[in-house]
């Protein structure tokens, strides 16, 4: 310290909030500094094999690259951050469900106009389980402020995903799944999971039949972060996500901001039921 901004990333001036109310006040203060139309929250859930520092920096870079106008909030669960501890991470993600729901309840108490949830990899498993729990309790999007749920390269057993969606009675048009058939990390996950397909590498048409909108990135080959992180490493995909997050109508409104227009000319396939 101090870090050199020309060559280094660093987390500076971390603050520990002693109470939920203190965090809410700080978040409301950050929202109040923005124009009224930009007072949204991006709730980000990291994936497998990530330290909290990795996740903070990934989110910071993602917000910078997408030019997201609102306030980002990271939910970090206790990943072992070791490639060989896949099962540990899976159990840890599932164990974090109560804390995720508590964090979501805190965000509902803020003055944000709306929120988007973005989960990567194994974080999508945590997110879907939390949504199922909230749905069964009658609390999923009870305020109507949820704008979209995006899952990039979701590391979820396809049969488990089908079961999870079967327990969600509400509108699925807000659910977007970013997939890629060349995802090497999900290929590894499939092998150690008994050969069962993972959602993030599944057939687009099959997924769309479940009621979600699929954004197939298989033809994107310029990701600097590898096939498992195209959402952050491909300029084309980052631009697409940024346009969606910063649009008042989000991805799903066909009348005001058609998704087809957003991907015009890009090697990206969108499939919806």
PDB file of C-alpha atoms in Angstrom:
ATOM      1  CA  UNK A   1       0.000   0.000   0.000  1.00  0.00           C
ATOM      2  CA  UNK A   2      -0.755   2.424  -1.410  1.00  0.00           C
ATOM      3  CA  UNK A   3      -1.670   0.570  -4.615  1.00  0.00           C
ATOM      4  CA  UNK A   4      -0.522   1.792  -8.001  1.00  0.00           C
ATOM      5  CA  UNK A   5      -3.728   2.444 -10.009  1.00  0.00           C
ATOM      6  CA  UNK A   6      -1.786   1.959 -13.266  1.00  0.00           C
ATOM      7  CA  UNK A   7      -0.949  -1.671 -12.523  1.00  0.00           C
ATOM      8  CA  UNK A   8      -2.919  -2.895  -9.508  1.00  0.00           C
ATOM      9  CA  UNK A   9      -6.416  -3.501  -8.221  1.00  0.00           C
ATOM     10  CA  UNK A  10      -7.043  -3.026  -4.508  1.00  0.00           C
ATOM     11  CA  UNK A  11      -9.893  -2.907  -2.013  1.00  0.00           C
ATOM     12  CA  UNK A  12      -9.535   0.320  -0.045  1.00  0.00           C
ATOM     13  CA  UNK A  13     -11.326   1.796   2.965  1.00  0.00           C
ATOM     14  CA  UNK A  14     -13.535  -1.200   3.830  1.00  0.00           C
ATOM     15  CA  UNK A  15     -16.330  -0.411   6.273  1.00  0.00           C
ATOM     16  CA  UNK A  16     -17.977  -2.873   8.656  1.00  0.00           C
ATOM     17  CA  UNK A  17     -21.641  -2.080   9.364  1.00  0.00           C
ATOM     18  CA  UNK A  18     -22.611  -3.139  12.859  1.00  0.00           C
ATOM     19  CA  UNK A  19     -26.362  -3.296  12.147  1.00  0.00           C
ATOM     20  CA  UNK A  20     -28.716  -3.864   9.241  1.00  0.00           C
ATOM     21  CA  UNK A  21     -30.081  -0.336   9.675  1.00  0.00           C
ATOM     22  CA  UNK A  22     -26.582   1.151   9.350  1.00  0.00           C
ATOM     23  CA  UNK A  23     -26.063  -0.671   6.070  1.00  0.00           C
ATOM     24  CA  UNK A  24     -29.473   0.422   4.794  1.00  0.00           C
ATOM     25  CA  UNK A  25     -28.721   4.060   5.639  1.00  0.00           C
ATOM     26  CA  UNK A  26     -25.432   3.874   3.755  1.00  0.00           C
ATOM     27  CA  UNK A  27     -27.062   2.212   0.753  1.00  0.00           C
ATOM     28  CA  UNK A  28     -29.887   4.762   0.719  1.00  0.00           C
ATOM     29  CA  UNK A  29     -27.274   7.507   0.818  1.00  0.00           C
ATOM     30  CA  UNK A  30     -25.540   6.067  -2.244  1.00  0.00           C
ATOM     31  CA  UNK A  31     -28.871   5.748  -4.063  1.00  0.00           C
ATOM     32  CA  UNK A  32     -29.874   9.314  -3.209  1.00  0.00           C
ATOM     33  CA  UNK A  33     -26.774  10.652  -4.999  1.00  0.00           C
ATOM     34  CA  UNK A  34     -27.983   9.188  -8.287  1.00  0.00           C
ATOM     35  CA  UNK A  35     -30.568  10.593 -10.717  1.00  0.00           C
ATOM     36  CA  UNK A  36     -34.052   9.255  -9.874  1.00  0.00           C
ATOM     37  CA  UNK A  37     -34.077   6.952 -12.909  1.00  0.00           C
ATOM     38  CA  UNK A  38     -30.826   5.248 -11.889  1.00  0.00           C
ATOM     39  CA  UNK A  39     -31.679   4.330  -8.299  1.00  0.00           C
ATOM     40  CA  UNK A  40     -31.520   0.568  -8.803  1.00  0.00           C
ATOM     41  CA  UNK A  41     -29.540  -2.192  -7.124  1.00  0.00           C
ATOM     42  CA  UNK A  42     -27.524  -4.923  -8.838  1.00  0.00           C
ATOM     43  CA  UNK A  43     -27.412  -7.883  -6.425  1.00  0.00           C
ATOM     44  CA  UNK A  44     -24.479 -10.079  -7.496  1.00  0.00           C
ATOM     45  CA  UNK A  45     -23.816 -13.678  -6.370  1.00  0.00           C
ATOM     46  CA  UNK A  46     -20.403 -15.142  -7.172  1.00  0.00           C
ATOM     47  CA  UNK A  47     -19.678 -18.719  -8.181  1.00  0.00           C
ATOM     48  CA  UNK A  48     -17.486 -21.693  -7.319  1.00  0.00           C
ATOM     49  CA  UNK A  49     -13.797 -21.299  -6.481  1.00  0.00           C
ATOM     50  CA  UNK A  50     -13.911 -17.576  -5.606  1.00  0.00           C
ATOM     51  CA  UNK A  51     -12.423 -15.674  -2.692  1.00  0.00           C
ATOM     52  CA  UNK A  52     -14.270 -12.632  -1.409  1.00  0.00           C
ATOM     53  CA  UNK A  53     -11.509 -10.411  -2.837  1.00  0.00           C
ATOM     54  CA  UNK A  54     -11.858 -12.104  -6.232  1.00  0.00           C
ATOM     55  CA  UNK A  55     -15.600 -11.494  -6.113  1.00  0.00           C
ATOM     56  CA  UNK A  56     -15.338  -7.839  -5.113  1.00  0.00           C
ATOM     57  CA  UNK A  57     -12.895  -7.117  -7.907  1.00  0.00           C
ATOM     58  CA  UNK A  58     -14.930  -9.125 -10.432  1.00  0.00           C
ATOM     59  CA  UNK A  59     -18.061  -7.166  -9.541  1.00  0.00           C
ATOM     60  CA  UNK A  60     -16.214  -3.844  -9.643  1.00  0.00           C
ATOM     61  CA  UNK A  61     -14.831  -4.625 -13.105  1.00  0.00           C
ATOM     62  CA  UNK A  62     -18.245  -5.861 -14.289  1.00  0.00           C
ATOM     63  CA  UNK A  63     -19.935  -2.636 -13.150  1.00  0.00           C
ATOM     64  CA  UNK A  64     -17.229  -0.581 -14.837  1.00  0.00           C
ATOM     65  CA  UNK A  65     -17.457  -2.508 -18.117  1.00  0.00           C
ATOM     66  CA  UNK A  66     -21.273  -2.549 -18.292  1.00  0.00           C
ATOM     67  CA  UNK A  67     -21.512   1.084 -17.159  1.00  0.00           C
ATOM     68  CA  UNK A  68     -24.205   0.060 -14.699  1.00  0.00           C
ATOM     69  CA  UNK A  69     -25.772   3.258 -13.353  1.00  0.00           C
ATOM     70  CA  UNK A  70     -27.088   2.032 -10.001  1.00  0.00           C
ATOM     71  CA  UNK A  71     -25.518   0.636  -6.830  1.00  0.00           C
ATOM     72  CA  UNK A  72     -23.928  -2.839  -6.850  1.00  0.00           C
ATOM     73  CA  UNK A  73     -24.224  -5.150  -3.838  1.00  0.00           C
ATOM     74  CA  UNK A  74     -22.224  -8.384  -3.554  1.00  0.00           C
ATOM     75  CA  UNK A  75     -23.462 -11.459  -1.719  1.00  0.00           C
ATOM     76  CA  UNK A  76     -20.426 -13.561  -0.846  1.00  0.00           C
ATOM     77  CA  UNK A  77     -20.778 -17.119   0.412  1.00  0.00           C
ATOM     78  CA  UNK A  78     -17.976 -19.205   1.908  1.00  0.00           C
ATOM     79  CA  UNK A  79     -16.265 -20.769  -1.087  1.00  0.00           C
ATOM     80  CA  UNK A  80     -13.127 -22.750  -0.278  1.00  0.00           C
ATOM     81  CA  UNK A  81     -11.548 -21.069  -3.335  1.00  0.00           C
ATOM     82  CA  UNK A  82      -9.806 -24.310  -4.290  1.00  0.00           C
ATOM     83  CA  UNK A  83     -10.648 -26.176  -7.517  1.00  0.00           C
ATOM     84  CA  UNK A  84     -10.456 -29.594  -5.810  1.00  0.00           C
ATOM     85  CA  UNK A  85     -13.122 -28.646  -3.226  1.00  0.00           C
ATOM     86  CA  UNK A  86     -16.134 -28.660  -5.517  1.00  0.00           C
ATOM     87  CA  UNK A  87     -18.356 -30.623  -3.149  1.00  0.00           C
ATOM     88  CA  UNK A  88     -17.350 -28.382  -0.249  1.00  0.00           C
ATOM     89  CA  UNK A  89     -18.380 -25.342  -2.273  1.00  0.00           C
ATOM     90  CA  UNK A  90     -21.708 -26.890  -3.264  1.00  0.00           C
ATOM     91  CA  UNK A  91     -22.578 -27.632   0.359  1.00  0.00           C
ATOM     92  CA  UNK A  92     -21.382 -24.194   1.408  1.00  0.00           C
ATOM     93  CA  UNK A  93     -23.555 -22.502  -1.200  1.00  0.00           C
ATOM     94  CA  UNK A  94     -26.623 -24.414  -0.038  1.00  0.00           C
ATOM     95  CA  UNK A  95     -25.831 -23.628   3.595  1.00  0.00           C
ATOM     96  CA  UNK A  96     -25.890 -19.915   2.733  1.00  0.00           C
ATOM     97  CA  UNK A  97     -29.597 -19.919   1.790  1.00  0.00           C
ATOM     98  CA  UNK A  98     -30.837 -18.339   5.061  1.00  0.00           C
ATOM     99  CA  UNK A  99     -28.204 -15.587   4.852  1.00  0.00           C
ATOM    100  CA  UNK A 100     -29.082 -14.899   1.211  1.00  0.00           C
ATOM    101  CA  UNK A 101     -32.754 -14.508   2.084  1.00  0.00           C
ATOM    102  CA  UNK A 102     -31.849 -12.218   4.977  1.00  0.00           C
ATOM    103  CA  UNK A 103     -29.723 -10.077   2.659  1.00  0.00           C
ATOM    104  CA  UNK A 104     -32.581  -9.913   0.156  1.00  0.00           C
ATOM    105  CA  UNK A 105     -34.944  -8.774   2.915  1.00  0.00           C
ATOM    106  CA  UNK A 106     -32.489  -6.023   3.837  1.00  0.00           C
ATOM    107  CA  UNK A 107     -32.383  -4.770   0.244  1.00  0.00           C
ATOM    108  CA  UNK A 108     -36.188  -4.730   0.112  1.00  0.00           C
ATOM    109  CA  UNK A 109     -36.103  -2.253   3.009  1.00  0.00           C
ATOM    110  CA  UNK A 110     -34.032   0.253   1.028  1.00  0.00           C
ATOM    111  CA  UNK A 111     -35.365   3.079  -1.128  1.00  0.00           C
ATOM    112  CA  UNK A 112     -34.205   1.500  -4.382  1.00  0.00           C
ATOM    113  CA  UNK A 113     -36.610   1.797  -7.294  1.00  0.00           C
ATOM    114  CA  UNK A 114     -35.859  -1.759  -8.341  1.00  0.00           C
ATOM    115  CA  UNK A 115     -33.294  -4.527  -8.360  1.00  0.00           C
ATOM    116  CA  UNK A 116     -31.670  -6.982 -10.736  1.00  0.00           C
ATOM    117  CA  UNK A 117     -30.130 -10.207  -9.456  1.00  0.00           C
ATOM    118  CA  UNK A 118     -27.115 -11.641 -11.269  1.00  0.00           C
ATOM    119  CA  UNK A 119     -25.661 -15.006 -10.272  1.00  0.00           C
ATOM    120  CA  UNK A 120     -22.689 -16.824 -11.764  1.00  0.00           C
ATOM    121  CA  UNK A 121     -21.979 -20.546 -11.892  1.00  0.00           C
ATOM    122  CA  UNK A 122     -22.667 -22.289  -8.559  1.00  0.00           C
ATOM    123  CA  UNK A 123     -24.093 -19.040  -7.236  1.00  0.00           C
ATOM    124  CA  UNK A 124     -27.078 -19.775  -9.486  1.00  0.00           C
ATOM    125  CA  UNK A 125     -27.803 -22.902  -7.463  1.00  0.00           C
ATOM    126  CA  UNK A 126     -27.913 -20.817  -4.296  1.00  0.00           C
ATOM    127  CA  UNK A 127     -30.105 -18.236  -6.015  1.00  0.00           C
ATOM    128  CA  UNK A 128     -32.617 -20.759  -7.353  1.00  0.00           C
ATOM    129  CA  UNK A 129     -32.923 -22.503  -3.998  1.00  0.00           C
ATOM    130  CA  UNK A 130     -33.544 -19.147  -2.319  1.00  0.00           C
ATOM    131  CA  UNK A 131     -36.177 -18.237  -4.904  1.00  0.00           C
ATOM    132  CA  UNK A 132     -37.969 -21.547  -4.321  1.00  0.00           C
ATOM    133  CA  UNK A 133     -37.943 -20.969  -0.557  1.00  0.00           C
ATOM    134  CA  UNK A 134     -39.220 -17.404  -0.962  1.00  0.00           C
ATOM    135  CA  UNK A 135     -41.900 -18.520  -3.430  1.00  0.00           C
ATOM    136  CA  UNK A 136     -43.219 -21.161  -1.056  1.00  0.00           C
ATOM    137  CA  UNK A 137     -43.327 -18.563   1.723  1.00  0.00           C
ATOM    138  CA  UNK A 138     -45.236 -16.148  -0.534  1.00  0.00           C
ATOM    139  CA  UNK A 139     -42.403 -13.613  -0.432  1.00  0.00           C
ATOM    140  CA  UNK A 140     -40.794 -13.878  -3.874  1.00  0.00           C
ATOM    141  CA  UNK A 141     -40.928 -10.402  -5.470  1.00  0.00           C
ATOM    142  CA  UNK A 142     -43.695  -9.423  -3.069  1.00  0.00           C
ATOM    143  CA  UNK A 143     -42.886  -5.726  -3.612  1.00  0.00           C
ATOM    144  CA  UNK A 144     -42.908  -6.001  -7.411  1.00  0.00           C
ATOM    145  CA  UNK A 145     -39.549  -4.230  -7.638  1.00  0.00           C
ATOM    146  CA  UNK A 146     -37.571  -7.167  -9.039  1.00  0.00           C
ATOM    147  CA  UNK A 147     -36.700  -6.320 -12.639  1.00  0.00           C
ATOM    148  CA  UNK A 148     -34.750  -9.366 -13.791  1.00  0.00           C
ATOM    149  CA  UNK A 149     -32.958 -12.486 -12.602  1.00  0.00           C
ATOM    150  CA  UNK A 150     -29.919 -13.397 -14.684  1.00  0.00           C
ATOM    151  CA  UNK A 151     -27.918 -16.601 -14.311  1.00  0.00           C
ATOM    152  CA  UNK A 152     -24.623 -16.858 -16.184  1.00  0.00           C
ATOM    153  CA  UNK A 153     -23.244 -20.375 -16.771  1.00  0.00           C
ATOM    154  CA  UNK A 154     -25.496 -21.819 -14.049  1.00  0.00           C
ATOM    155  CA  UNK A 155     -23.920 -24.891 -12.477  1.00  0.00           C
ATOM    156  CA  UNK A 156     -27.171 -26.697 -11.706  1.00  0.00           C
ATOM    157  CA  UNK A 157     -28.191 -30.253 -12.518  1.00  0.00           C
ATOM    158  CA  UNK A 158     -30.766 -29.924 -15.326  1.00  0.00           C
ATOM    159  CA  UNK A 159     -33.198 -32.228 -13.507  1.00  0.00           C
ATOM    160  CA  UNK A 160     -32.822 -30.209 -10.307  1.00  0.00           C
ATOM    161  CA  UNK A 161     -33.453 -27.005 -12.278  1.00  0.00           C
ATOM    162  CA  UNK A 162     -36.599 -28.464 -13.793  1.00  0.00           C
ATOM    163  CA  UNK A 163     -37.781 -29.389 -10.295  1.00  0.00           C
ATOM    164  CA  UNK A 164     -36.963 -25.923  -8.938  1.00  0.00           C
ATOM    165  CA  UNK A 165     -38.906 -24.200 -11.701  1.00  0.00           C
ATOM    166  CA  UNK A 166     -41.814 -26.530 -11.039  1.00  0.00           C
ATOM    167  CA  UNK A 167     -42.079 -25.047  -7.555  1.00  0.00           C
ATOM    168  CA  UNK A 168     -42.226 -21.463  -8.851  1.00  0.00           C
ATOM    169  CA  UNK A 169     -45.819 -20.569  -9.654  1.00  0.00           C
ATOM    170  CA  UNK A 170     -45.173 -16.958 -10.545  1.00  0.00           C
ATOM    171  CA  UNK A 171     -44.061 -15.250 -13.752  1.00  0.00           C
ATOM    172  CA  UNK A 172     -40.890 -16.787 -15.225  1.00  0.00           C
ATOM    173  CA  UNK A 173     -40.413 -14.125 -17.894  1.00  0.00           C
ATOM    174  CA  UNK A 174     -37.983 -12.304 -15.611  1.00  0.00           C
ATOM    175  CA  UNK A 175     -35.625 -15.324 -15.598  1.00  0.00           C
ATOM    176  CA  UNK A 176     -32.734 -15.196 -18.074  1.00  0.00           C
ATOM    177  CA  UNK A 177     -30.158 -17.958 -18.498  1.00  0.00           C
ATOM    178  CA  UNK A 178     -26.819 -17.359 -20.249  1.00  0.00           C
ATOM    179  CA  UNK A 179     -25.484 -20.609 -21.679  1.00  0.00           C
ATOM    180  CA  UNK A 180     -22.579 -21.873 -23.753  1.00  0.00           C
ATOM    181  CA  UNK A 181     -22.086 -25.409 -25.023  1.00  0.00           C
ATOM    182  CA  UNK A 182     -18.275 -25.015 -24.950  1.00  0.00           C
ATOM    183  CA  UNK A 183     -18.171 -24.254 -21.199  1.00  0.00           C
ATOM    184  CA  UNK A 184     -15.169 -26.269 -20.000  1.00  0.00           C
ATOM    185  CA  UNK A 185     -15.820 -25.728 -16.305  1.00  0.00           C
ATOM    186  CA  UNK A 186     -19.350 -27.107 -16.619  1.00  0.00           C
ATOM    187  CA  UNK A 187     -17.933 -30.060 -18.536  1.00  0.00           C
ATOM    188  CA  UNK A 188     -15.829 -30.842 -15.458  1.00  0.00           C
ATOM    189  CA  UNK A 189     -18.841 -30.348 -13.220  1.00  0.00           C
ATOM    190  CA  UNK A 190     -20.858 -32.727 -15.387  1.00  0.00           C
ATOM    191  CA  UNK A 191     -18.212 -35.445 -15.138  1.00  0.00           C
ATOM    192  CA  UNK A 192     -17.959 -35.357 -11.360  1.00  0.00           C
ATOM    193  CA  UNK A 193     -21.744 -35.192 -11.049  1.00  0.00           C
ATOM    194  CA  UNK A 194     -22.428 -38.513 -12.735  1.00  0.00           C
ATOM    195  CA  UNK A 195     -22.687 -37.269 -16.320  1.00  0.00           C
ATOM    196  CA  UNK A 196     -25.833 -35.175 -15.776  1.00  0.00           C
ATOM    197  CA  UNK A 197     -26.012 -32.057 -17.950  1.00  0.00           C
ATOM    198  CA  UNK A 198     -25.554 -28.688 -16.290  1.00  0.00           C
ATOM    199  CA  UNK A 199     -28.024 -25.925 -17.078  1.00  0.00           C
ATOM    200  CA  UNK A 200     -25.355 -23.570 -18.368  1.00  0.00           C
ATOM    201  CA  UNK A 201     -24.313 -26.016 -21.098  1.00  0.00           C
ATOM    202  CA  UNK A 202     -27.742 -27.450 -21.951  1.00  0.00           C
ATOM    203  CA  UNK A 203     -29.746 -27.321 -25.154  1.00  0.00           C
ATOM    204  CA  UNK A 204     -31.300 -23.875 -25.584  1.00  0.00           C
ATOM    205  CA  UNK A 205     -34.637 -25.098 -26.903  1.00  0.00           C
ATOM    206  CA  UNK A 206     -34.994 -27.582 -24.036  1.00  0.00           C
ATOM    207  CA  UNK A 207     -34.394 -24.842 -21.483  1.00  0.00           C
ATOM    208  CA  UNK A 208     -36.771 -22.435 -23.186  1.00  0.00           C
ATOM    209  CA  UNK A 209     -39.556 -24.998 -22.901  1.00  0.00           C
ATOM    210  CA  UNK A 210     -39.263 -24.563 -19.126  1.00  0.00           C
ATOM    211  CA  UNK A 211     -40.423 -20.954 -19.453  1.00  0.00           C
ATOM    212  CA  UNK A 212     -37.111 -19.102 -19.108  1.00  0.00           C
ATOM    213  CA  UNK A 213     -35.407 -16.938 -21.729  1.00  0.00           C
ATOM    214  CA  UNK A 214     -32.128 -18.452 -22.919  1.00  0.00           C
ATOM    215  CA  UNK A 215     -29.251 -16.346 -24.255  1.00  0.00           C
ATOM    216  CA  UNK A 216     -26.935 -18.806 -26.003  1.00  0.00           C
ATOM    217  CA  UNK A 217     -23.351 -17.548 -26.146  1.00  0.00           C
ATOM    218  CA  UNK A 218     -21.870 -20.657 -27.765  1.00  0.00           C
ATOM    219  CA  UNK A 219     -20.706 -18.714 -30.825  1.00  0.00           C
ATOM    220  CA  UNK A 220     -18.881 -16.110 -28.766  1.00  0.00           C
ATOM    221  CA  UNK A 221     -15.193 -17.020 -28.879  1.00  0.00           C
ATOM    222  CA  UNK A 222     -13.394 -13.850 -27.766  1.00  0.00           C
ATOM    223  CA  UNK A 223     -13.846 -14.121 -24.006  1.00  0.00           C
ATOM    224  CA  UNK A 224     -10.726 -13.042 -22.168  1.00  0.00           C
ATOM    225  CA  UNK A 225     -11.971 -14.854 -19.051  1.00  0.00           C
ATOM    226  CA  UNK A 226     -12.493 -18.267 -20.632  1.00  0.00           C
ATOM    227  CA  UNK A 227     -15.611 -20.144 -21.654  1.00  0.00           C
ATOM    228  CA  UNK A 228     -17.107 -20.173 -18.141  1.00  0.00           C
ATOM    229  CA  UNK A 229     -17.055 -16.393 -17.704  1.00  0.00           C
ATOM    230  CA  UNK A 230     -18.136 -15.017 -21.060  1.00  0.00           C
ATOM    231  CA  UNK A 231     -20.546 -12.687 -19.249  1.00  0.00           C
ATOM    232  CA  UNK A 232     -17.535 -10.729 -17.981  1.00  0.00           C
ATOM    233  CA  UNK A 233     -14.808 -11.486 -20.521  1.00  0.00           C
ATOM    234  CA  UNK A 234     -16.493 -10.925 -23.874  1.00  0.00           C
ATOM    235  CA  UNK A 235     -16.956  -7.270 -24.901  1.00  0.00           C
ATOM    236  CA  UNK A 236     -20.044  -8.217 -26.915  1.00  0.00           C
ATOM    237  CA  UNK A 237     -21.734  -9.948 -23.992  1.00  0.00           C
ATOM    238  CA  UNK A 238     -20.769  -7.247 -21.500  1.00  0.00           C
ATOM    239  CA  UNK A 239     -22.282  -4.661 -23.844  1.00  0.00           C
ATOM    240  CA  UNK A 240     -25.483  -6.696 -24.132  1.00  0.00           C
ATOM    241  CA  UNK A 241     -25.829  -7.048 -20.359  1.00  0.00           C
ATOM    242  CA  UNK A 242     -25.031  -3.378 -19.829  1.00  0.00           C
ATOM    243  CA  UNK A 243     -27.743  -2.306 -22.260  1.00  0.00           C
ATOM    244  CA  UNK A 244     -30.216  -4.558 -20.502  1.00  0.00           C
ATOM    245  CA  UNK A 245     -29.342  -3.378 -16.993  1.00  0.00           C
ATOM    246  CA  UNK A 246     -29.432   0.287 -17.944  1.00  0.00           C
ATOM    247  CA  UNK A 247     -32.676   0.051 -19.917  1.00  0.00           C
ATOM    248  CA  UNK A 248     -35.761   1.112 -17.998  1.00  0.00           C
ATOM    249  CA  UNK A 249     -37.684  -1.770 -19.565  1.00  0.00           C
ATOM    250  CA  UNK A 250     -34.963  -4.370 -18.933  1.00  0.00           C
ATOM    251  CA  UNK A 251     -34.497  -7.401 -21.154  1.00  0.00           C
ATOM    252  CA  UNK A 252     -38.007  -8.715 -21.011  1.00  0.00           C
ATOM    253  CA  UNK A 253     -40.160  -5.910 -22.398  1.00  0.00           C
ATOM    254  CA  UNK A 254     -40.776  -6.716 -26.032  1.00  0.00           C
ATOM    255  CA  UNK A 255     -42.688  -3.516 -26.642  1.00  0.00           C
ATOM    256  CA  UNK A 256     -40.181  -0.915 -25.452  1.00  0.00           C
ATOM    257  CA  UNK A 257     -36.749  -2.460 -25.778  1.00  0.00           C
ATOM    258  CA  UNK A 258     -36.829  -5.692 -27.780  1.00  0.00           C
ATOM    259  CA  UNK A 259     -34.043  -8.114 -26.923  1.00  0.00           C
ATOM    260  CA  UNK A 260     -33.729  -8.901 -30.600  1.00  0.00           C
ATOM    261  CA  UNK A 261     -32.676  -5.298 -31.300  1.00  0.00           C
ATOM    262  CA  UNK A 262     -30.077  -5.418 -28.544  1.00  0.00           C
ATOM    263  CA  UNK A 263     -28.280  -8.402 -30.102  1.00  0.00           C
ATOM    264  CA  UNK A 264     -28.639  -7.349 -33.721  1.00  0.00           C
ATOM    265  CA  UNK A 265     -25.465  -8.310 -35.577  1.00  0.00           C
ATOM    266  CA  UNK A 266     -24.011 -10.300 -32.665  1.00  0.00           C
ATOM    267  CA  UNK A 267     -23.328 -14.069 -32.747  1.00  0.00           C
ATOM    268  CA  UNK A 268     -25.819 -14.614 -29.927  1.00  0.00           C
ATOM    269  CA  UNK A 269     -28.963 -16.733 -30.028  1.00  0.00           C
ATOM    270  CA  UNK A 270     -32.003 -15.899 -27.896  1.00  0.00           C
ATOM    271  CA  UNK A 271     -34.608 -18.633 -27.331  1.00  0.00           C
ATOM    272  CA  UNK A 272     -37.822 -18.141 -25.413  1.00  0.00           C
ATOM    273  CA  UNK A 273     -41.045 -20.126 -25.186  1.00  0.00           C
TER     274      UNK A 273
END
